[in-house]
PDB file of C-alpha atoms in Angstrom:
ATOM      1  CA  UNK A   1      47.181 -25.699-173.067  1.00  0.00           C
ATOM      2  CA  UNK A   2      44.346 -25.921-175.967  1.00  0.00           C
ATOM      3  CA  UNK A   3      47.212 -25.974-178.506  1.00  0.00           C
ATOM      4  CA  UNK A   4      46.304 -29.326-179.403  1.00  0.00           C
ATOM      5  CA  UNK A   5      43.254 -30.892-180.563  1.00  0.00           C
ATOM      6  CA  UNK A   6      43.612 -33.605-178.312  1.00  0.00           C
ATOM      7  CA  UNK A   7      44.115 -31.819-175.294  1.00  0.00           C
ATOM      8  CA  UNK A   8      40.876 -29.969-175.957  1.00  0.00           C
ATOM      9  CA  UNK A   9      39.452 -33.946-177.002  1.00  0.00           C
ATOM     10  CA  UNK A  10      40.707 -34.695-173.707  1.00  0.00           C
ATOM     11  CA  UNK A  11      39.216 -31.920-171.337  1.00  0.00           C
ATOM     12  CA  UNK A  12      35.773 -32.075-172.821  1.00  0.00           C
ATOM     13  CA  UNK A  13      36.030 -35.987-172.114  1.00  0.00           C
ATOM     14  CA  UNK A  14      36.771 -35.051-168.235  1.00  0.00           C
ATOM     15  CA  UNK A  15      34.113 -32.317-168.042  1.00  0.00           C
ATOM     16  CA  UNK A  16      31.612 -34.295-169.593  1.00  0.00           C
ATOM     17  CA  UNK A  17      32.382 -37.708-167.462  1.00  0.00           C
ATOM     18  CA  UNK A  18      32.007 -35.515-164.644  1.00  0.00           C
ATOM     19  CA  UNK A  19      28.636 -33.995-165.606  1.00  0.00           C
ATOM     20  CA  UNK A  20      27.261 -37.747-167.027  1.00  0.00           C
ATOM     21  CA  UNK A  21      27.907 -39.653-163.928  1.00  0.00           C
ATOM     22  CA  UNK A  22      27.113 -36.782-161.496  1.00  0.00           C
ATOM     23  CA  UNK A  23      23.715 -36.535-162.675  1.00  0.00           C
ATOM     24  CA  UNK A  24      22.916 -40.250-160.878  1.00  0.00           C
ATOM     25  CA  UNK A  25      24.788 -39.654-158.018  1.00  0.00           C
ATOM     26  CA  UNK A  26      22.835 -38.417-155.571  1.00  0.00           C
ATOM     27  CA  UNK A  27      20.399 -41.482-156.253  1.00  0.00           C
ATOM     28  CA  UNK A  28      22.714 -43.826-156.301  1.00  0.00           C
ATOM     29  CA  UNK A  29      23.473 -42.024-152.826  1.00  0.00           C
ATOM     30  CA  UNK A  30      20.997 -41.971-150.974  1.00  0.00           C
ATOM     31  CA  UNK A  31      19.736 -45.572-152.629  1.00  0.00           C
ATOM     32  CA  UNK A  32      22.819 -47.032-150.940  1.00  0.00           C
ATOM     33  CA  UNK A  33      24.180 -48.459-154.026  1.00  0.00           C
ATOM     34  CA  UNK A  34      27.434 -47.512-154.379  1.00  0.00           C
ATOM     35  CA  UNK A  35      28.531 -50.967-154.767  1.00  0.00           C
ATOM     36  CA  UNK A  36      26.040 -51.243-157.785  1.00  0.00           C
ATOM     37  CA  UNK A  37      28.653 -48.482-159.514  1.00  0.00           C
ATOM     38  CA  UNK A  38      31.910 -50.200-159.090  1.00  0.00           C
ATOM     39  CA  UNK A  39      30.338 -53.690-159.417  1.00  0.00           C
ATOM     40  CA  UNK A  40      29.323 -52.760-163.242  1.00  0.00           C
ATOM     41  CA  UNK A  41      32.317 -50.908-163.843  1.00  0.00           C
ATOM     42  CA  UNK A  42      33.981 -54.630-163.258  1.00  0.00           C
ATOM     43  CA  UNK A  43      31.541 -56.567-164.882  1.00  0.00           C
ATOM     44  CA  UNK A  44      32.607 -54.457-167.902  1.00  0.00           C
ATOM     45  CA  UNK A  45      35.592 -56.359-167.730  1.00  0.00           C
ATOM     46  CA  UNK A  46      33.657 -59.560-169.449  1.00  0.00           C
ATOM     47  CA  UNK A  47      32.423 -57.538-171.708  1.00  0.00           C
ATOM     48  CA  UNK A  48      35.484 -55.934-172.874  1.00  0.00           C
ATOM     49  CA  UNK A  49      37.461 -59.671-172.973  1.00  0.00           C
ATOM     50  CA  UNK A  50      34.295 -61.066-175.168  1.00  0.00           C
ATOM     51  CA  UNK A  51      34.579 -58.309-177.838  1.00  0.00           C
ATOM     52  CA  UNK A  52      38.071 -59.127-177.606  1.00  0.00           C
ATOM     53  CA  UNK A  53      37.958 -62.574-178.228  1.00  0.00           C
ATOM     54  CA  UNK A  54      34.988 -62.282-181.193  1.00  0.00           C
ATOM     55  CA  UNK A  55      37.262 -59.662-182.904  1.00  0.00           C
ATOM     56  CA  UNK A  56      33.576 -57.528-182.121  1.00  0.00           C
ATOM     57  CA  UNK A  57      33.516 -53.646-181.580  1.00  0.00           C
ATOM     58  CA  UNK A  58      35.247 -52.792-177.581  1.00  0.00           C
ATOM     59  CA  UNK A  59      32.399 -50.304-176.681  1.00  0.00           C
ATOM     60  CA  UNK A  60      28.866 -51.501-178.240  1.00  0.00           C
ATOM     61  CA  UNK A  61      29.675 -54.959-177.008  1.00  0.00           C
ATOM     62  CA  UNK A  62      30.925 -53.891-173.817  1.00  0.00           C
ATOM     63  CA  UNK A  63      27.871 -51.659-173.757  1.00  0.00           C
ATOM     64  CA  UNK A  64      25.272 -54.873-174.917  1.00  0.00           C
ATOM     65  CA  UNK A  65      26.861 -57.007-172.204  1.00  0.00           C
ATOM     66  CA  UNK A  66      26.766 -54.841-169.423  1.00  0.00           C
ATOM     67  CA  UNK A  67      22.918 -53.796-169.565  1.00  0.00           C
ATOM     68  CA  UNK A  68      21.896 -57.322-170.011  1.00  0.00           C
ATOM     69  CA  UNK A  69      23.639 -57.801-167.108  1.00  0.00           C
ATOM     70  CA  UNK A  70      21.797 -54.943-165.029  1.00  0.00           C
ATOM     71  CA  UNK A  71      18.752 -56.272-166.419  1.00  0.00           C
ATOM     72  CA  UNK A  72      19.599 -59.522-165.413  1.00  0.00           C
ATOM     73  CA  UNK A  73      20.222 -57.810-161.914  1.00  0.00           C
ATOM     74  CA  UNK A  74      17.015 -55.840-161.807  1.00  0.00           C
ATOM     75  CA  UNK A  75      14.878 -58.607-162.940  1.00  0.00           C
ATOM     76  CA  UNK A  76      16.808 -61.725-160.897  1.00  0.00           C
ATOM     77  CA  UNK A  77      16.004 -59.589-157.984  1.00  0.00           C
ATOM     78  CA  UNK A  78      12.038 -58.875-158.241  1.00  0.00           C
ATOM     79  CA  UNK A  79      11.067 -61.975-159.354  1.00  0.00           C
ATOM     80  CA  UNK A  80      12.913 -64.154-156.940  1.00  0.00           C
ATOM     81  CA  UNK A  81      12.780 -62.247-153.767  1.00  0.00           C
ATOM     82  CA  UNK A  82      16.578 -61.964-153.766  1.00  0.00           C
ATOM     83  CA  UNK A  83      18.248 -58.626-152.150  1.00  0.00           C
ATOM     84  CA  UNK A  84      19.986 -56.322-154.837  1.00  0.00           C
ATOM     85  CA  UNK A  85      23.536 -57.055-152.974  1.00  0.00           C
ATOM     86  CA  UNK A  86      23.401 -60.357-153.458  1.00  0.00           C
ATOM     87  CA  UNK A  87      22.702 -60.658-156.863  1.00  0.00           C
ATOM     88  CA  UNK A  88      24.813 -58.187-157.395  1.00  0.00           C
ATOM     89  CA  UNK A  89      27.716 -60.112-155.737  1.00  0.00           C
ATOM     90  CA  UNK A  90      26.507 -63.134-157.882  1.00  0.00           C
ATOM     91  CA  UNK A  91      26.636 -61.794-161.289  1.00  0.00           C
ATOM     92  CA  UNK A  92      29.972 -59.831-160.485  1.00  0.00           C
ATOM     93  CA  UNK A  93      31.863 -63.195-159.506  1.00  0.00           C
ATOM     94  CA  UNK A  94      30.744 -65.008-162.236  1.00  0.00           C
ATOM     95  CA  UNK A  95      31.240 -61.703-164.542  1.00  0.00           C
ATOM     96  CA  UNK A  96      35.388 -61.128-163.531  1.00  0.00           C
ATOM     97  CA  UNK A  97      35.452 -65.493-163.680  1.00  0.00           C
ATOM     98  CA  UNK A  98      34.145 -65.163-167.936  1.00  0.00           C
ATOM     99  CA  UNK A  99      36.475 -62.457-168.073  1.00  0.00           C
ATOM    100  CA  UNK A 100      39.859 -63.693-167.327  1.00  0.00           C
ATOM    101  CA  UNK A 101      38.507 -67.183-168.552  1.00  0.00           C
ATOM    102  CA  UNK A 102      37.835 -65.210-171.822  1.00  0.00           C
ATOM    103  CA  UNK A 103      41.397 -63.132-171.707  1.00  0.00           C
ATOM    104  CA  UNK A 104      43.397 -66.503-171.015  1.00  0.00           C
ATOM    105  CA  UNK A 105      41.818 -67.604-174.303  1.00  0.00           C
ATOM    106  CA  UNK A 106      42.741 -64.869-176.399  1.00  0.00           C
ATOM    107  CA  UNK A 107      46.658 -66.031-177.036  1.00  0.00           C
ATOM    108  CA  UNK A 108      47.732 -62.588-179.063  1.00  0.00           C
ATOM    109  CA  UNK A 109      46.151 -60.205-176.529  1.00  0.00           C
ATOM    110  CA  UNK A 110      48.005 -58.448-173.507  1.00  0.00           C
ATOM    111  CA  UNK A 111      45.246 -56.885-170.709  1.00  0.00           C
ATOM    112  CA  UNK A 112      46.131 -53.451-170.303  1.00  0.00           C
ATOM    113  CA  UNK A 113      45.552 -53.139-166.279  1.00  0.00           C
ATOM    114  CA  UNK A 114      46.596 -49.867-165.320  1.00  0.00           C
ATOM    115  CA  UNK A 115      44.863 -48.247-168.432  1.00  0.00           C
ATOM    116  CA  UNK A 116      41.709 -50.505-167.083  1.00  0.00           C
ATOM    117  CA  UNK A 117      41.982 -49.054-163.721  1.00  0.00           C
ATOM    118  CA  UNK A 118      43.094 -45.261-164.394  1.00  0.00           C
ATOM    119  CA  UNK A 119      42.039 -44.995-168.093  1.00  0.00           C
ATOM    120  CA  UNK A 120      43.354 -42.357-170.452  1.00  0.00           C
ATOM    121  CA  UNK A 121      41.382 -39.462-170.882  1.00  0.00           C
ATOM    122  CA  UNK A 122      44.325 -37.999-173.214  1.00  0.00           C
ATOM    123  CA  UNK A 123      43.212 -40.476-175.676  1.00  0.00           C
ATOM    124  CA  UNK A 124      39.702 -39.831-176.077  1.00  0.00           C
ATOM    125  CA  UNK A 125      38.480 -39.222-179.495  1.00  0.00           C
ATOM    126  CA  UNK A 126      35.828 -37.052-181.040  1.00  0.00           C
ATOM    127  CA  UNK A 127      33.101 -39.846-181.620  1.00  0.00           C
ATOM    128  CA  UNK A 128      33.233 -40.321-177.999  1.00  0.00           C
ATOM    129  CA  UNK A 129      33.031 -36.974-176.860  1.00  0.00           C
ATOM    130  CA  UNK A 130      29.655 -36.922-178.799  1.00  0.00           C
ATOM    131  CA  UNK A 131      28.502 -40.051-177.423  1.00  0.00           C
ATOM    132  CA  UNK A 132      29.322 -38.042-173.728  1.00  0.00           C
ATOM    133  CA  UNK A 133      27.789 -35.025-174.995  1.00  0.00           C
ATOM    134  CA  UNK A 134      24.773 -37.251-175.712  1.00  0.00           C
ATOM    135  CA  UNK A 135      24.478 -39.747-173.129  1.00  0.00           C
ATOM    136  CA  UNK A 136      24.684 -36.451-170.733  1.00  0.00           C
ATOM    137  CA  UNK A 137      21.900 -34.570-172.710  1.00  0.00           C
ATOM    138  CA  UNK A 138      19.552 -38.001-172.040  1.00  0.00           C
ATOM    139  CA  UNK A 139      20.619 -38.420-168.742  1.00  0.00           C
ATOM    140  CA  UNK A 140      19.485 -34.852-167.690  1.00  0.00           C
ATOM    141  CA  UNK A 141      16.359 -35.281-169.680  1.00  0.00           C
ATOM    142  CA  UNK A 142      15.629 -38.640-167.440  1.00  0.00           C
ATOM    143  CA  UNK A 143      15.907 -37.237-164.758  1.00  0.00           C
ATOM    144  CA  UNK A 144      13.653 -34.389-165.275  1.00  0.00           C
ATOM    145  CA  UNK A 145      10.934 -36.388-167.327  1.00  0.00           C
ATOM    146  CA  UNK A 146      10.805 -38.899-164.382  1.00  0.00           C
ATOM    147  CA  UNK A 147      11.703 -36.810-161.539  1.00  0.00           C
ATOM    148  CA  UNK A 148       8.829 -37.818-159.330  1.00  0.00           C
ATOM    149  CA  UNK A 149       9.432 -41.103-160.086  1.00  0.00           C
ATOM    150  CA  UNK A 150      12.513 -41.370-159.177  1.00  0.00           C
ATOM    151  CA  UNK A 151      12.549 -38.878-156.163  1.00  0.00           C
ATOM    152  CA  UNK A 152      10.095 -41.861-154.661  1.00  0.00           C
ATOM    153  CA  UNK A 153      12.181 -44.552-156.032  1.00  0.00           C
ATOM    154  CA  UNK A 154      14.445 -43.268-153.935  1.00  0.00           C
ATOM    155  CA  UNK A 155      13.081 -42.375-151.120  1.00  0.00           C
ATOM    156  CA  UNK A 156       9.788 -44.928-150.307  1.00  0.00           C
ATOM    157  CA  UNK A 157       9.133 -47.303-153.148  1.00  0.00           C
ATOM    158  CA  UNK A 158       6.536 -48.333-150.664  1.00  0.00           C
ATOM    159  CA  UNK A 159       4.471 -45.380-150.518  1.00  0.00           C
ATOM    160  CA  UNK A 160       5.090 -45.210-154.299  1.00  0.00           C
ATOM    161  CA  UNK A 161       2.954 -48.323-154.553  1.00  0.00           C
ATOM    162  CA  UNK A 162       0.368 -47.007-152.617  1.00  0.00           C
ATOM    163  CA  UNK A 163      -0.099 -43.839-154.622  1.00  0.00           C
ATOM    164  CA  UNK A 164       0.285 -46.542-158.037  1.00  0.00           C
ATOM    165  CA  UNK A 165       3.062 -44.436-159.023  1.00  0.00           C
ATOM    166  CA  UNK A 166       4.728 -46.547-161.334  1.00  0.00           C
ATOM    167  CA  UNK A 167       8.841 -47.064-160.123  1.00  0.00           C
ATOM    168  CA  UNK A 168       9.587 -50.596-161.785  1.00  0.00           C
ATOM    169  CA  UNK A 169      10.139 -49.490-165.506  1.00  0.00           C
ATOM    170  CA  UNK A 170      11.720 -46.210-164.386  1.00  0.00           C
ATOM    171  CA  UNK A 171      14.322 -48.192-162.330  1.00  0.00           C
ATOM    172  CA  UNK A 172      14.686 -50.658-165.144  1.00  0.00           C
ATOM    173  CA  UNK A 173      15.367 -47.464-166.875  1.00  0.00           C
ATOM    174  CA  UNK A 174      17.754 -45.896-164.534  1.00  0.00           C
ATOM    175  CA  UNK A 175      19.831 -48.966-164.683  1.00  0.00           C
ATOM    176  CA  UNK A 176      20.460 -49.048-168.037  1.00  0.00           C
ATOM    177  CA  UNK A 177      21.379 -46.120-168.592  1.00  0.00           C
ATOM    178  CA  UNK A 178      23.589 -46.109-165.300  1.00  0.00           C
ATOM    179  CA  UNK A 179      25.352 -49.017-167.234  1.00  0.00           C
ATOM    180  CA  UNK A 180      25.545 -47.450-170.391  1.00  0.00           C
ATOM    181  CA  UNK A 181      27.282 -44.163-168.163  1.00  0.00           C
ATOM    182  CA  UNK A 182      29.882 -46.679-167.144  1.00  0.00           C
ATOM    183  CA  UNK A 183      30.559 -48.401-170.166  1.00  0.00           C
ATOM    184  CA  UNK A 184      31.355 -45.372-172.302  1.00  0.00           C
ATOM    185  CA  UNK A 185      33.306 -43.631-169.343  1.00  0.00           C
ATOM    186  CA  UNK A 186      35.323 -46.455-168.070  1.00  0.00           C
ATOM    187  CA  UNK A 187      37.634 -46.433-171.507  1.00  0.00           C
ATOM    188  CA  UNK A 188      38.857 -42.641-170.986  1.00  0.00           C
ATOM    189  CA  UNK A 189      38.008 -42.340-167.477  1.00  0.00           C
ATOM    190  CA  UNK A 190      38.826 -45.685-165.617  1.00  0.00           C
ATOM    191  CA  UNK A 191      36.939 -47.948-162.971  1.00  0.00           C
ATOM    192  CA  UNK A 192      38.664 -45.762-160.117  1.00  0.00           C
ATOM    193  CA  UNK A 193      37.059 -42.094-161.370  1.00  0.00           C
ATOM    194  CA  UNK A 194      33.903 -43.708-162.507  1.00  0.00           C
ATOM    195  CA  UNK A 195      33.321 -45.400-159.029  1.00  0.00           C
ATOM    196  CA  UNK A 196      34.736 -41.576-157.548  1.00  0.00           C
ATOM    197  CA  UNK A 197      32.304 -39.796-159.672  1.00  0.00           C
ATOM    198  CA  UNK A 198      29.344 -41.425-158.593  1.00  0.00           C
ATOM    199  CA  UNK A 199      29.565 -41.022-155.361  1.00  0.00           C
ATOM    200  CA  UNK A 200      31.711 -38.098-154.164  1.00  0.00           C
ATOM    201  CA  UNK A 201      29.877 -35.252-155.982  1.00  0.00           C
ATOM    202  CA  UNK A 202      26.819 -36.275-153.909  1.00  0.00           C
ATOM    203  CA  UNK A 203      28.041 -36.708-150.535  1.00  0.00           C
ATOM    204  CA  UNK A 204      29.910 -33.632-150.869  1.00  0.00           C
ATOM    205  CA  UNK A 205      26.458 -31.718-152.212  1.00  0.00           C
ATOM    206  CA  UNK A 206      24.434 -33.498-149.142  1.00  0.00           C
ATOM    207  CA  UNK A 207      26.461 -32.004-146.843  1.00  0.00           C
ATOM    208  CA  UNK A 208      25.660 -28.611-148.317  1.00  0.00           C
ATOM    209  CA  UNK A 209      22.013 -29.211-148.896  1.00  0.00           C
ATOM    210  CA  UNK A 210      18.777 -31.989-147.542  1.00  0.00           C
ATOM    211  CA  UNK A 211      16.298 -31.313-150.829  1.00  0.00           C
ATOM    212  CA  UNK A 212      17.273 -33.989-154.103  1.00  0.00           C
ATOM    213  CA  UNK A 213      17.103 -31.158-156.701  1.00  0.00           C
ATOM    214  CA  UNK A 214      19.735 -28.936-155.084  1.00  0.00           C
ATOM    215  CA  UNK A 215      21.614 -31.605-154.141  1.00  0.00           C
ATOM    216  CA  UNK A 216      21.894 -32.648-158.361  1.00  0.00           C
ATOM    217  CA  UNK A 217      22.655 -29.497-159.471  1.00  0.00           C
ATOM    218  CA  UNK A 218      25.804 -28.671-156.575  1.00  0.00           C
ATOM    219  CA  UNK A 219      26.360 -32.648-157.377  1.00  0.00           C
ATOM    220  CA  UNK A 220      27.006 -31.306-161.094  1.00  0.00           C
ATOM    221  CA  UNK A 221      29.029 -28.025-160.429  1.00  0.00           C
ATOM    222  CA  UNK A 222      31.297 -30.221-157.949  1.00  0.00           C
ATOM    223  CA  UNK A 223      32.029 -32.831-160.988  1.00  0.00           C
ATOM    224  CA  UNK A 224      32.535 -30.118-163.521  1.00  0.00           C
ATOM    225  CA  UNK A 225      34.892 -27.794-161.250  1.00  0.00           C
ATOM    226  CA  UNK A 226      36.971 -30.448-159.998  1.00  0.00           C
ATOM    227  CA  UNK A 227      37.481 -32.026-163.753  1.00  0.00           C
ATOM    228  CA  UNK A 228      38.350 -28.457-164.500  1.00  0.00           C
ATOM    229  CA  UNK A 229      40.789 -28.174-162.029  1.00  0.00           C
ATOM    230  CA  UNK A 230      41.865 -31.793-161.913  1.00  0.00           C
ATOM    231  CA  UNK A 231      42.770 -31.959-165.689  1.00  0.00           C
ATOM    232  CA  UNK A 232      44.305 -28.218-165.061  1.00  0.00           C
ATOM    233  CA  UNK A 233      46.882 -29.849-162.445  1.00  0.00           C
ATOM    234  CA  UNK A 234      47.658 -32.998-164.385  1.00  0.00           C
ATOM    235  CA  UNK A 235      48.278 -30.809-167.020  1.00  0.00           C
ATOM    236  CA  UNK A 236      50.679 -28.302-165.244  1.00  0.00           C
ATOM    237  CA  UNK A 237      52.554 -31.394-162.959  1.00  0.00           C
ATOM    238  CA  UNK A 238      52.695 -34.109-165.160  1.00  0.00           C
ATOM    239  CA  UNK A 239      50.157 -36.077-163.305  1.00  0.00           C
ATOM    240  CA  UNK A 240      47.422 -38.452-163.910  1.00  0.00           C
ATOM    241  CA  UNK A 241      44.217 -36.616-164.791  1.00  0.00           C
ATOM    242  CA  UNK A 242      42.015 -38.992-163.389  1.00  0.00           C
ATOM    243  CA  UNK A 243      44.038 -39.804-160.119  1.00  0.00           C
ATOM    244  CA  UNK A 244      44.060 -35.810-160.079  1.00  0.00           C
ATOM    245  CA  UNK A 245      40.206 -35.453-160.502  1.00  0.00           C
ATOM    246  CA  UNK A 246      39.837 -38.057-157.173  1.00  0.00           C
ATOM    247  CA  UNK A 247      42.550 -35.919-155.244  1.00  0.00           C
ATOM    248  CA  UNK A 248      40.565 -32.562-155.760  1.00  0.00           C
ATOM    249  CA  UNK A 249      37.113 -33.567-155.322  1.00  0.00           C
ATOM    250  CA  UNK A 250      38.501 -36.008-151.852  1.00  0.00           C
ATOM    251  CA  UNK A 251      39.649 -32.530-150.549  1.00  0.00           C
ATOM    252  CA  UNK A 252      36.101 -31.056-151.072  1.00  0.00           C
ATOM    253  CA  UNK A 253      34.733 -33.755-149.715  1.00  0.00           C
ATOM    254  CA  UNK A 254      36.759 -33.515-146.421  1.00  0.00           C
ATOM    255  CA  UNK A 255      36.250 -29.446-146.533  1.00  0.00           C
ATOM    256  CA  UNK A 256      32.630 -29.893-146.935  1.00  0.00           C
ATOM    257  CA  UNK A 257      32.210 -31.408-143.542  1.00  0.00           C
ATOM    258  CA  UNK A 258      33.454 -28.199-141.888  1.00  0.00           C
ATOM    259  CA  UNK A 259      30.297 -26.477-143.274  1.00  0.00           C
ATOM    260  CA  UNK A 260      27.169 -29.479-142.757  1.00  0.00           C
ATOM    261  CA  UNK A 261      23.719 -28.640-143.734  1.00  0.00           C
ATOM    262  CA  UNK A 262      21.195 -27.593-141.541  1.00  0.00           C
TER     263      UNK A 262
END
């Protein structure tokens, strides 16, 4: 199977999507923004037609777009009293309406749906599996620099207040970066695995387990063992690696149930 460079290219790429956007999941969990995933993962889309159009690099200006936007997000929402959802909502409409204004402008360019959707993990390239590797290595490092912020960033920013723990830069923080996870996944893995990713590792580990750092690590193994055997069955059955990844980790999802934690 590991004839091939590519094919080796290609299963890093899964394991290491897996491990990136696993990391966040179980805050994005149990923050209840989900919708904050998939939202970005289609804001991307303006992002993607606007480097298209300027003849610019796909990913950095992809990458540039989409954390101004979850800046935009974060900062639209604090200063103006305006729930998360909403602005979310906001920027996301306007986002996909630049987008396919942008795409309708660019005569000698064909949008590539499916590969926008699904992705292509068989044609990731070394420079990207080194901008995984990284963007993993920082992601783990976040989360244990800034653990205690976050664990009450997720939990009570309230009480977080009241102790002056300091949660506003550290979310800032977190939401870059969760952009910057999406932007640099959704070329080889696809909006559908990205969204997947970010929230099924979690819910599967918090039905194992109550306490956050358990829940990260099982949140971690789940992502890695399931883009293991996901890529192994697309590989053996001809099937879509991504699509395959989903499959697997929906069955552990719906397995996991059987066995709640107590």
């Amino acid at each position: 199977m590991f004839s091939y460079s590519f094919l080796v290219y290609a299963f890093l790429g899964a394991v290491l999507s897996g491990l990136s956007l696993a990391t966040f999941a179980p805050f994005v969990t149990l923050r209840r923004i989900s919708y904050l995933g998939e939202a970005l993962s289609h804001i991307a889309f303006a992002g993607i037609a606007l480097a298209v159009l300027a003849g610019l690099n796909l990913t950095l200006t992809t990458l540039i777009f989409v954390m101004l936007i979850a800046w935009g997000i974060t900062s639209l929402a604090k200063r103006h009293n305006i729930q998360e959802s909403n602005t979310i909502t906001i920027f996301l409409s306007l986002s996909m309406a630049l987008g396919i204004i942008l795409i309708s402008l660019s005569k000698n360019y064909r949008f590539d749906l499916a590969s926008y959707l699904f992705g292509n993990v068989l044609l990731v390239t070394k420079s990207e599996i080194i901008s995984l590797t990284v963007l993993s290595l920082v992601n783990i490092a976040f989360v244990c620099f800034f653990y205690k912020e976050l664990f009450y960033l997720t939990y009570n920013h309230t009480m977080a207040k009241v102790y002056r723990i300091k949660t506003d830069m550290v979310n800032l923080i977190f939401m870059l970066l969760l952009a910057a996870n999406i932007v640099i996944n959704v070329k080889s893995a696809g909006i559908i695995l990205v969204t997947a990713q970010l929230i099924l590792p979690a819910v599967i580990a918090f039905n194992f387990v109550h306490r956050l750092s358990r829940a990260i690590v099982i949140s971690v193994l789940v992502a890695i063992i399931s883009a293991v055997i996901g890529f192994y069955l697309s590989f053996q059955f001809n099937l879509p690696t991504g699509a395959s990844i989903v499959v697997f980790e929906a069955i552990l999802y719906f397995l996991s149930l059987l066995y709640p934690a107590h």
